[in-house]
Tab-separated table of C-alpha atoms and ligand atoms in Angstrom:
chain	number	residue	atom	x	y	z
A	1	UNK	CA	-79.767	38.947	-18.666
A	2	UNK	CA	-83.245	38.045	-17.333
A	3	UNK	CA	-81.537	36.095	-14.534
A	4	UNK	CA	-80.404	33.467	-17.014
A	5	UNK	CA	-77.018	31.873	-17.266
A	6	UNK	CA	-74.750	33.095	-20.030
A	7	UNK	CA	-74.911	30.886	-23.090
A	8	UNK	CA	-71.381	30.523	-24.400
A	9	UNK	CA	-70.668	30.777	-28.110
A	10	UNK	CA	-68.957	27.411	-27.879
A	11	UNK	CA	-68.516	25.147	-24.850
A	12	UNK	CA	-65.647	22.725	-25.450
A	13	UNK	CA	-65.832	21.336	-21.939
A	14	UNK	CA	-69.236	19.874	-22.718
A	15	UNK	CA	-67.908	18.259	-25.846
A	16	UNK	CA	-65.129	16.602	-23.825
A	17	UNK	CA	-67.580	15.469	-21.147
A	18	UNK	CA	-69.809	13.664	-23.601
A	19	UNK	CA	-67.113	11.096	-24.390
A	20	UNK	CA	-64.732	11.661	-21.473
A	21	UNK	CA	-64.552	8.014	-20.439
A	22	UNK	CA	-63.434	6.767	-23.840
A	23	UNK	CA	-61.041	9.650	-24.353
A	24	UNK	CA	-59.437	9.097	-20.953
A	25	UNK	CA	-58.954	5.416	-21.759
A	26	UNK	CA	-57.518	6.204	-25.190
A	27	UNK	CA	-55.047	8.661	-23.648
A	28	UNK	CA	-54.043	6.151	-20.960
A	29	UNK	CA	-53.412	3.518	-23.638
A	30	UNK	CA	-51.112	5.873	-25.536
A	31	UNK	CA	-49.242	6.867	-22.379
A	32	UNK	CA	-48.612	3.207	-21.559
A	33	UNK	CA	-47.706	2.231	-25.121
A	34	UNK	CA	-44.368	4.030	-25.375
A	35	UNK	CA	-45.260	5.332	-28.889
A	36	UNK	CA	-45.801	9.083	-28.918
A	37	UNK	CA	-45.079	10.187	-32.492
A	38	UNK	CA	-46.218	8.415	-35.681
A	39	UNK	CA	-47.338	5.317	-33.792
A	40	UNK	CA	-50.273	2.922	-34.240
A	41	UNK	CA	-53.014	5.441	-33.316
A	42	UNK	CA	-51.677	7.871	-35.912
A	43	UNK	CA	-51.519	5.121	-38.539
A	44	UNK	CA	-55.028	3.948	-37.729
A	45	UNK	CA	-56.403	7.462	-38.018
A	46	UNK	CA	-54.692	8.049	-41.376
A	47	UNK	CA	-56.119	4.790	-42.744
A	48	UNK	CA	-59.633	5.213	-41.314
A	49	UNK	CA	-59.968	8.845	-42.353
A	50	UNK	CA	-58.736	8.012	-45.885
A	51	UNK	CA	-61.344	5.317	-46.299
A	52	UNK	CA	-64.036	7.544	-44.756
A	53	UNK	CA	-63.219	10.300	-47.266
A	54	UNK	CA	-62.726	7.962	-50.220
A	55	UNK	CA	-59.134	8.979	-50.986
A	56	UNK	CA	-55.973	6.891	-51.256
A	57	UNK	CA	-53.909	8.868	-48.753
A	58	UNK	CA	-54.351	10.885	-45.604
A	59	UNK	CA	-51.241	12.438	-44.090
A	60	UNK	CA	-51.521	13.566	-40.465
A	61	UNK	CA	-49.867	16.932	-39.792
A	62	UNK	CA	-49.617	19.428	-36.933
A	63	UNK	CA	-52.460	21.808	-37.921
A	64	UNK	CA	-54.695	22.915	-40.779
A	65	UNK	CA	-52.478	25.810	-41.822
A	66	UNK	CA	-49.514	23.441	-42.153
A	67	UNK	CA	-51.708	21.123	-44.211
A	68	UNK	CA	-52.289	23.955	-46.688
A	69	UNK	CA	-48.607	24.992	-46.718
A	70	UNK	CA	-47.515	21.387	-47.271
A	71	UNK	CA	-49.962	21.005	-50.160
A	72	UNK	CA	-48.576	24.165	-51.783
A	73	UNK	CA	-44.961	23.055	-51.219
A	74	UNK	CA	-45.830	19.576	-52.463
A	75	UNK	CA	-47.271	20.884	-55.724
A	76	UNK	CA	-43.956	22.674	-56.313
A	77	UNK	CA	-42.070	19.407	-55.826
A	78	UNK	CA	-44.188	17.354	-58.175
A	79	UNK	CA	-43.405	19.944	-60.797
A	80	UNK	CA	-46.728	21.587	-61.345
A	81	UNK	CA	-45.593	25.123	-60.601
A	82	UNK	CA	-42.556	27.294	-60.116
A	83	UNK	CA	-41.561	28.848	-56.799
A	84	UNK	CA	-42.975	32.325	-57.517
A	85	UNK	CA	-46.434	31.017	-58.283
A	86	UNK	CA	-49.626	32.372	-56.767
A	87	UNK	CA	-52.789	30.870	-55.405
A	88	UNK	CA	-56.290	32.150	-56.085
A	89	UNK	CA	-58.681	32.087	-53.146
A	90	UNK	CA	-61.425	34.034	-51.343
A	91	UNK	CA	-60.829	36.806	-48.803
A	92	UNK	CA	-63.658	36.024	-46.347
A	93	UNK	CA	-62.419	32.715	-44.927
A	94	UNK	CA	-60.092	33.689	-42.112
A	95	UNK	CA	-56.915	34.132	-44.137
A	96	UNK	CA	-55.398	30.704	-43.427
A	97	UNK	CA	-54.641	29.892	-47.074
A	98	UNK	CA	-52.957	33.295	-47.426
A	99	UNK	CA	-50.697	32.661	-44.430
A	100	UNK	CA	-49.827	29.190	-45.731
A	101	UNK	CA	-49.082	30.408	-49.249
A	102	UNK	CA	-46.742	33.126	-48.025
A	103	UNK	CA	-44.999	30.581	-45.800
A	104	UNK	CA	-43.814	28.790	-48.947
A	105	UNK	CA	-43.095	31.990	-50.897
A	106	UNK	CA	-46.251	32.119	-52.996
A	107	UNK	CA	-48.370	35.177	-53.772
A	108	UNK	CA	-52.102	35.370	-53.125
A	109	UNK	CA	-54.848	36.691	-55.362
A	110	UNK	CA	-58.456	37.071	-54.225
A	111	UNK	CA	-61.727	36.586	-56.039
A	112	UNK	CA	-65.204	37.492	-54.805
A	113	UNK	CA	-67.804	35.261	-53.189
A	114	UNK	CA	-71.417	34.470	-53.952
A	115	UNK	CA	-73.921	36.633	-52.115
A	116	UNK	CA	-76.207	33.708	-51.212
A	117	UNK	CA	-73.682	31.060	-50.139
A	118	UNK	CA	-70.652	33.197	-49.159
A	119	UNK	CA	-68.479	30.598	-50.946
A	120	UNK	CA	-66.292	31.289	-54.002
A	121	UNK	CA	-68.072	32.940	-56.920
A	122	UNK	CA	-67.603	30.865	-60.063
A	123	UNK	CA	-68.061	33.937	-62.258
A	124	UNK	CA	-65.407	35.824	-60.350
A	125	UNK	CA	-62.997	32.868	-60.533
A	126	UNK	CA	-63.489	32.495	-64.232
A	127	UNK	CA	-62.859	36.165	-64.792
A	128	UNK	CA	-59.606	36.038	-62.763
A	129	UNK	CA	-58.367	33.029	-64.750
A	130	UNK	CA	-59.327	34.575	-68.066
A	131	UNK	CA	-57.283	37.614	-67.195
A	132	UNK	CA	-54.231	35.522	-66.393
A	133	UNK	CA	-53.716	31.873	-65.638
A	134	UNK	CA	-49.928	31.925	-65.773
A	135	UNK	CA	-48.173	30.553	-62.734
A	136	UNK	CA	-51.344	29.822	-60.789
A	137	UNK	CA	-50.303	27.071	-58.388
A	138	UNK	CA	-53.815	26.312	-57.213
A	139	UNK	CA	-57.344	27.530	-56.782
A	140	UNK	CA	-58.116	27.130	-53.072
A	141	UNK	CA	-61.801	26.779	-52.363
A	142	UNK	CA	-62.982	26.988	-48.749
A	143	UNK	CA	-66.127	25.103	-47.793
A	144	UNK	CA	-67.095	28.021	-45.609
A	145	UNK	CA	-69.130	27.530	-42.418
A	146	UNK	CA	-69.410	23.855	-43.424
A	147	UNK	CA	-71.126	24.365	-46.792
A	148	UNK	CA	-69.534	22.543	-49.700
A	149	UNK	CA	-68.822	25.158	-52.364
A	150	UNK	CA	-70.140	24.899	-55.931
A	151	UNK	CA	-67.682	22.135	-56.739
A	152	UNK	CA	-68.861	20.840	-60.122
A	153	UNK	CA	-68.736	24.330	-61.671
A	154	UNK	CA	-65.411	25.203	-60.009
A	155	UNK	CA	-63.907	21.867	-61.078
A	156	UNK	CA	-64.968	22.539	-64.658
A	157	UNK	CA	-63.348	25.985	-64.658
A	158	UNK	CA	-60.142	24.614	-63.094
A	159	UNK	CA	-60.020	21.797	-65.649
A	160	UNK	CA	-60.537	24.219	-68.521
A	161	UNK	CA	-57.608	26.369	-67.376
A	162	UNK	CA	-55.541	23.362	-66.206
A	163	UNK	CA	-55.171	24.700	-62.695
A	164	UNK	CA	-55.173	22.309	-59.716
A	165	UNK	CA	-58.060	22.584	-57.261
A	166	UNK	CA	-57.337	22.483	-53.520
A	167	UNK	CA	-60.147	22.184	-50.969
A	168	UNK	CA	-59.938	23.815	-47.547
A	169	UNK	CA	-62.118	21.441	-45.517
A	170	UNK	CA	-61.240	22.777	-42.066
A	171	UNK	CA	-64.910	23.683	-41.487
A	172	UNK	CA	-66.519	20.911	-43.521
A	173	UNK	CA	-65.335	17.534	-42.203
A	174	UNK	CA	-68.004	14.985	-43.056
A	175	UNK	CA	-69.967	17.059	-45.573
A	176	UNK	CA	-70.964	15.147	-48.706
A	177	UNK	CA	-72.179	16.453	-52.073
A	178	UNK	CA	-73.279	14.244	-55.004
A	179	UNK	CA	-71.880	11.209	-53.175
A	180	UNK	CA	-68.441	12.755	-52.902
A	181	UNK	CA	-67.071	13.646	-49.488
A	182	UNK	CA	-65.679	17.160	-49.082
A	183	UNK	CA	-61.953	16.629	-49.387
A	184	UNK	CA	-62.090	13.894	-52.018
A	185	UNK	CA	-62.679	16.101	-55.049
A	186	UNK	CA	-59.655	18.353	-55.574
A	187	UNK	CA	-56.032	17.402	-56.193
A	188	UNK	CA	-55.591	17.676	-52.429
A	189	UNK	CA	-57.455	18.983	-49.417
A	190	UNK	CA	-56.629	20.341	-45.986
A	191	UNK	CA	-58.309	19.497	-42.672
A	192	UNK	CA	-57.894	21.094	-39.256
A	193	UNK	CA	-58.616	19.317	-35.967
A	194	UNK	CA	-58.423	22.481	-33.876
A	195	UNK	CA	-60.726	21.863	-30.880
A	196	UNK	CA	-63.650	23.952	-32.182
A	197	UNK	CA	-63.824	22.190	-35.560
A	198	UNK	CA	-66.488	19.554	-36.232
A	199	UNK	CA	-63.846	16.835	-35.896
A	200	UNK	CA	-61.850	18.416	-33.088
A	201	UNK	CA	-58.855	17.170	-31.117
A	202	UNK	CA	-57.839	18.431	-27.659
A	203	UNK	CA	-54.974	20.475	-29.042
A	204	UNK	CA	-53.714	21.242	-32.535
A	205	UNK	CA	-53.896	18.766	-35.389
A	206	UNK	CA	-54.485	18.622	-39.122
A	207	UNK	CA	-54.355	16.416	-42.191
A	208	UNK	CA	-53.857	16.444	-45.931
A	209	UNK	CA	-56.037	14.183	-48.084
A	210	UNK	CA	-55.161	13.288	-51.667
A	211	UNK	CA	-55.417	10.486	-54.179
A	212	UNK	CA	-52.296	11.572	-56.062
A	213	UNK	CA	-49.514	9.147	-55.021
A	214	UNK	CA	-46.665	11.448	-56.028
A	215	UNK	CA	-48.074	14.370	-54.089
A	216	UNK	CA	-48.726	12.111	-51.083
A	217	UNK	CA	-45.097	10.925	-51.136
A	218	UNK	CA	-43.783	14.483	-51.360
A	219	UNK	CA	-45.965	15.650	-48.454
A	220	UNK	CA	-45.024	12.649	-46.285
A	221	UNK	CA	-41.418	13.600	-46.823
A	222	UNK	CA	-41.924	17.357	-46.346
A	223	UNK	CA	-43.820	16.965	-43.059
A	224	UNK	CA	-40.726	15.317	-41.595
A	225	UNK	CA	-37.664	17.404	-42.545
A	226	UNK	CA	-37.755	16.337	-46.211
A	227	UNK	CA	-36.691	12.840	-45.232
A	228	UNK	CA	-37.122	9.656	-47.170
A	229	UNK	CA	-36.723	7.169	-44.355
A	230	UNK	CA	-34.643	8.116	-41.369
A	231	UNK	CA	-31.991	10.816	-41.680
A	232	UNK	CA	-31.911	10.742	-45.474
A	233	UNK	CA	-32.934	14.152	-46.677
A	234	UNK	CA	-34.284	14.108	-50.225
A	235	UNK	CA	-36.471	17.196	-50.519
A	236	UNK	CA	-35.632	20.825	-49.769
A	237	UNK	CA	-38.182	22.899	-47.865
A	238	UNK	CA	-38.998	20.194	-45.330
A	239	UNK	CA	-40.459	21.035	-41.936
A	240	UNK	CA	-41.498	19.258	-38.762
A	241	UNK	CA	-45.284	18.950	-38.824
A	242	UNK	CA	-46.692	15.685	-37.511
A	243	UNK	CA	-50.017	14.699	-35.949
A	244	UNK	CA	-49.097	13.421	-32.507
A	245	UNK	CA	-50.210	10.116	-31.116
A	246	UNK	CA	-52.387	11.514	-28.299
A	247	UNK	CA	-54.368	13.717	-30.660
A	248	UNK	CA	-54.710	10.844	-33.136
A	249	UNK	CA	-56.082	8.597	-30.362
A	250	UNK	CA	-58.682	11.260	-29.499
A	251	UNK	CA	-59.639	11.607	-33.166
A	252	UNK	CA	-60.058	7.823	-33.392
A	253	UNK	CA	-62.657	8.067	-30.613
A	254	UNK	CA	-64.426	10.996	-32.257
A	255	UNK	CA	-64.453	10.108	-35.963
A	256	UNK	CA	-67.308	7.574	-35.619
A	257	UNK	CA	-69.506	10.308	-34.024
A	258	UNK	CA	-68.866	12.957	-36.634
A	259	UNK	CA	-71.915	12.330	-38.809
A	260	UNK	CA	-74.457	12.298	-35.996
A	261	UNK	CA	-72.958	15.480	-34.570
A	262	UNK	CA	-73.040	17.216	-37.952
A	263	UNK	CA	-76.713	16.282	-38.270
A	264	UNK	CA	-77.376	17.775	-34.834
A	265	UNK	CA	-75.601	20.989	-35.886
A	266	UNK	CA	-77.828	21.219	-38.971
A	267	UNK	CA	-80.928	20.780	-36.805
A	268	UNK	CA	-79.824	23.697	-34.634
A	269	UNK	CA	-79.274	25.911	-37.677
A	270	UNK	CA	-82.680	24.933	-39.099
A	271	UNK	CA	-84.357	25.924	-35.814
A	272	UNK	CA	-82.694	29.325	-35.944
A	273	UNK	CA	-83.884	29.759	-39.537
A	274	UNK	CA	-87.463	28.961	-38.597
A	275	UNK	CA	-87.625	31.545	-35.833
A	276	UNK	CA	-85.516	34.359	-37.249
A	277	UNK	CA	-87.328	37.684	-37.674
A	278	UNK	CA	-87.836	39.201	-41.112
A	279	UNK	CA	-84.832	41.488	-40.585
A	280	UNK	CA	-82.465	38.527	-40.479
A	281	UNK	CA	-81.253	35.901	-42.887
A	282	UNK	CA	-79.763	32.754	-41.353
A	283	UNK	CA	-77.599	30.978	-43.925
A	284	UNK	CA	-79.130	27.584	-44.662
A	285	UNK	CA	-77.700	24.177	-43.760
A	286	UNK	CA	-80.442	21.936	-45.081
A	287	UNK	CA	-78.742	18.708	-46.065
A	288	UNK	CA	-75.564	16.675	-45.735
A	289	UNK	CA	-73.700	18.898	-48.206
A	290	UNK	CA	-73.368	21.206	-45.200
A	291	UNK	CA	-71.444	20.111	-42.103
A	292	UNK	CA	-73.207	22.714	-39.955
A	293	UNK	CA	-69.963	24.127	-38.603
A	294	UNK	CA	-71.268	27.642	-37.944
A	295	UNK	CA	-74.730	29.182	-37.663
A	296	UNK	CA	-74.329	32.501	-39.434
A	297	UNK	CA	-76.902	35.249	-39.622
A	298	UNK	CA	-76.695	38.113	-42.114
A	299	UNK	CA	-78.096	41.463	-41.010
A	300	UNK	CA	-77.615	45.099	-41.846
A	301	UNK	CA	-77.749	45.857	-38.098
A	302	UNK	CA	-75.059	43.553	-36.753
A	303	UNK	CA	-74.172	45.737	-33.768
A	304	UNK	CA	-77.831	45.973	-32.810
A	305	UNK	CA	-78.330	42.222	-33.072
A	306	UNK	CA	-75.219	41.273	-31.107
A	307	UNK	CA	-76.184	43.766	-28.366
A	308	UNK	CA	-79.744	42.386	-28.317
A	309	UNK	CA	-78.452	38.811	-27.982
A	310	UNK	CA	-75.943	39.853	-25.306
A	311	UNK	CA	-78.828	41.360	-23.309
A	312	UNK	CA	-80.387	37.889	-23.444
A	313	UNK	CA	-77.124	36.354	-22.208
A	314	UNK	CA	-76.232	34.878	-25.605
A	315	UNK	CA	-72.641	35.153	-26.783
A	316	UNK	CA	-71.820	35.583	-30.477
A	317	UNK	CA	-68.730	35.887	-32.658
A	318	UNK	CA	-67.861	37.186	-36.142
A	319	UNK	CA	-66.388	35.014	-38.905
A	320	UNK	CA	-64.658	37.093	-40.153
A	321	UNK	CA	-64.629	40.816	-39.411
A	322	UNK	CA	-61.710	41.874	-41.649
A	323	UNK	CA	-61.407	40.437	-45.175
A	324	UNK	CA	-57.865	39.350	-46.093
A	325	UNK	CA	-57.310	42.163	-48.573
A	326	UNK	CA	-58.103	44.688	-45.792
A	327	UNK	CA	-55.642	43.241	-43.302
A	328	UNK	CA	-52.700	45.432	-42.377
A	329	UNK	CA	-50.067	42.869	-43.347
A	330	UNK	CA	-51.188	42.194	-46.907
A	331	UNK	CA	-47.730	42.094	-48.375
A	332	UNK	CA	-47.699	40.220	-51.652
A	333	UNK	CA	-51.438	39.768	-51.952
A	334	UNK	CA	-54.094	41.619	-53.888
A	335	UNK	CA	-57.536	41.462	-55.334
A	336	UNK	CA	-57.437	39.846	-58.731
A	337	UNK	CA	-57.013	42.789	-61.113
A	338	UNK	CA	-59.990	41.666	-63.138
A	339	UNK	CA	-62.524	41.389	-60.315
A	340	UNK	CA	-63.792	43.538	-57.485
A	341	UNK	CA	-64.567	42.230	-54.036
A	342	UNK	CA	-67.689	44.173	-53.201
A	343	UNK	CA	-69.694	41.182	-51.963
A	344	UNK	CA	-66.799	40.182	-49.695
A	345	UNK	CA	-66.561	43.730	-48.361
A	346	UNK	CA	-70.308	44.077	-47.812
A	347	UNK	CA	-70.891	40.789	-46.005
A	348	UNK	CA	-67.888	41.255	-43.722
A	349	UNK	CA	-69.947	44.004	-42.056
A	350	UNK	CA	-73.124	41.893	-41.880
A	351	UNK	CA	-72.236	38.391	-40.656
A	352	UNK	CA	-72.720	37.274	-37.061
A	353	UNK	CA	-72.217	33.728	-35.762
A	354	UNK	CA	-74.628	32.221	-33.210
A	355	UNK	CA	-73.945	29.432	-30.693
A	356	UNK	CA	-73.877	26.120	-32.595
A	357	UNK	CA	-72.400	22.981	-31.084
A	358	UNK	CA	-73.864	19.488	-30.810
A	359	UNK	CA	-74.249	19.557	-27.016
A	360	UNK	CA	-76.617	22.566	-26.981
A	361	UNK	CA	-79.765	21.661	-25.020
A	362	UNK	CA	-83.175	22.210	-26.540
A	363	UNK	CA	-84.063	24.948	-24.015
A	364	UNK	CA	-80.872	26.776	-24.977
A	365	UNK	CA	-81.711	26.533	-28.664
A	366	UNK	CA	-85.179	27.823	-27.781
A	367	UNK	CA	-83.628	30.789	-25.979
A	368	UNK	CA	-81.635	31.740	-29.082
A	369	UNK	CA	-84.744	31.294	-31.269
A	370	UNK	CA	-86.838	33.524	-28.993
A	371	UNK	CA	-84.149	36.196	-28.975
A	372	UNK	CA	-83.894	36.081	-32.773
A	373	UNK	CA	-87.665	36.345	-33.088
A	374	UNK	CA	-87.871	39.340	-30.763
A	375	UNK	CA	-85.211	41.336	-32.585
B	401	LIG	C1	-59.373	26.638	-38.676
B	401	LIG	C2	-59.165	26.843	-40.124
B	401	LIG	C3	-57.902	26.648	-40.722
B	401	LIG	C4	-56.637	26.488	-39.961
B	401	LIG	O1	-56.526	25.434	-39.134
B	401	LIG	P1	-55.454	25.453	-37.928
B	401	LIG	O2	-55.482	24.037	-37.490
B	401	LIG	O3	-55.954	26.404	-36.894
B	401	LIG	O4	-54.139	25.850	-38.495
B	401	LIG	C5	-57.807	26.746	-42.107
B	401	LIG	N1	-58.882	27.071	-42.863
B	401	LIG	C6	-60.083	27.301	-42.325
B	401	LIG	C7	-61.229	27.640	-43.223
B	401	LIG	C8	-60.272	27.201	-40.935
B	401	LIG	O5	-61.489	27.444	-40.412
């Protein structure tokens, strides 16, 4: 440890401390207001986040996984797919879309990812859709580690096969590609405000973004028991999944800081790239089409690198060690029969995430750089 303090992988206390005064005031205001669910802070956040993203509707929900499940359920209600439909997604993104799909009775099919970006491979997607496009409810593309996936090409494939595109933006809040915010491109998109995300609450939270008014109506109803107005149940399959007022108030404090913090995250990743030894590849985060959520290094000696960093007091994590199709509970999901997942399998043994949060001090960043260089 060289007598140094341990550098945490993520230090959420520091992120609270940097705007503690405003957050404390915002919480006090909610406590005194008497509105705790779907009140003015919630409404303000929905409106502000919608205009920030450039969509007509944002619907605040309880977490990112619910956002995905509600999108899938909503597409059933607006008549795009039957109940036994499947989604097509990637297997290296934490498995959230798979959990959400199964929650609403859908099957999951996986396609491979691109070796350079680790986001969905367009070739692999096309080959899965060529093989069979029947009853595909949605293609779910994850903007992994904060990098916006190859959207124009994926959009074109989805349009050609008439399959809706859903964006998982849990790691990419604030990213922008060709003047379009991540989350404004597909039929709908899901956001998570889990505390470690770029736009993080101090508890669970999530949102759906869409510019389809019918889908927005269905999801507004489904997030609250299937109601249309109070106590009138109009849709089956409703649940209780709302963004609470306290979390919304915290997000209202943090939304205006998102862009500057994303830029800081990208600077950290660029420093790591500059100093990394020849044995390592740090995935790039060069411009605003990357939200800088995670600093990920690819190496054939992951165990060696994580042990080396631990000896220097630097904590790391793995996103994600087990691809979805290798999980024990894979009931009802499979690799697309027409593609193999060898890139997904290979990189799951090679990725390692380094500390990356906006409050890292320059001497801490330097410490990580030195350790990377000496590996
Ligand atoms: C965190 C995350 C989610 C899930 O969000 P929760 O709020 O934890 O349910 C979904 N997708 C991705 C890619 C995530 O990183």
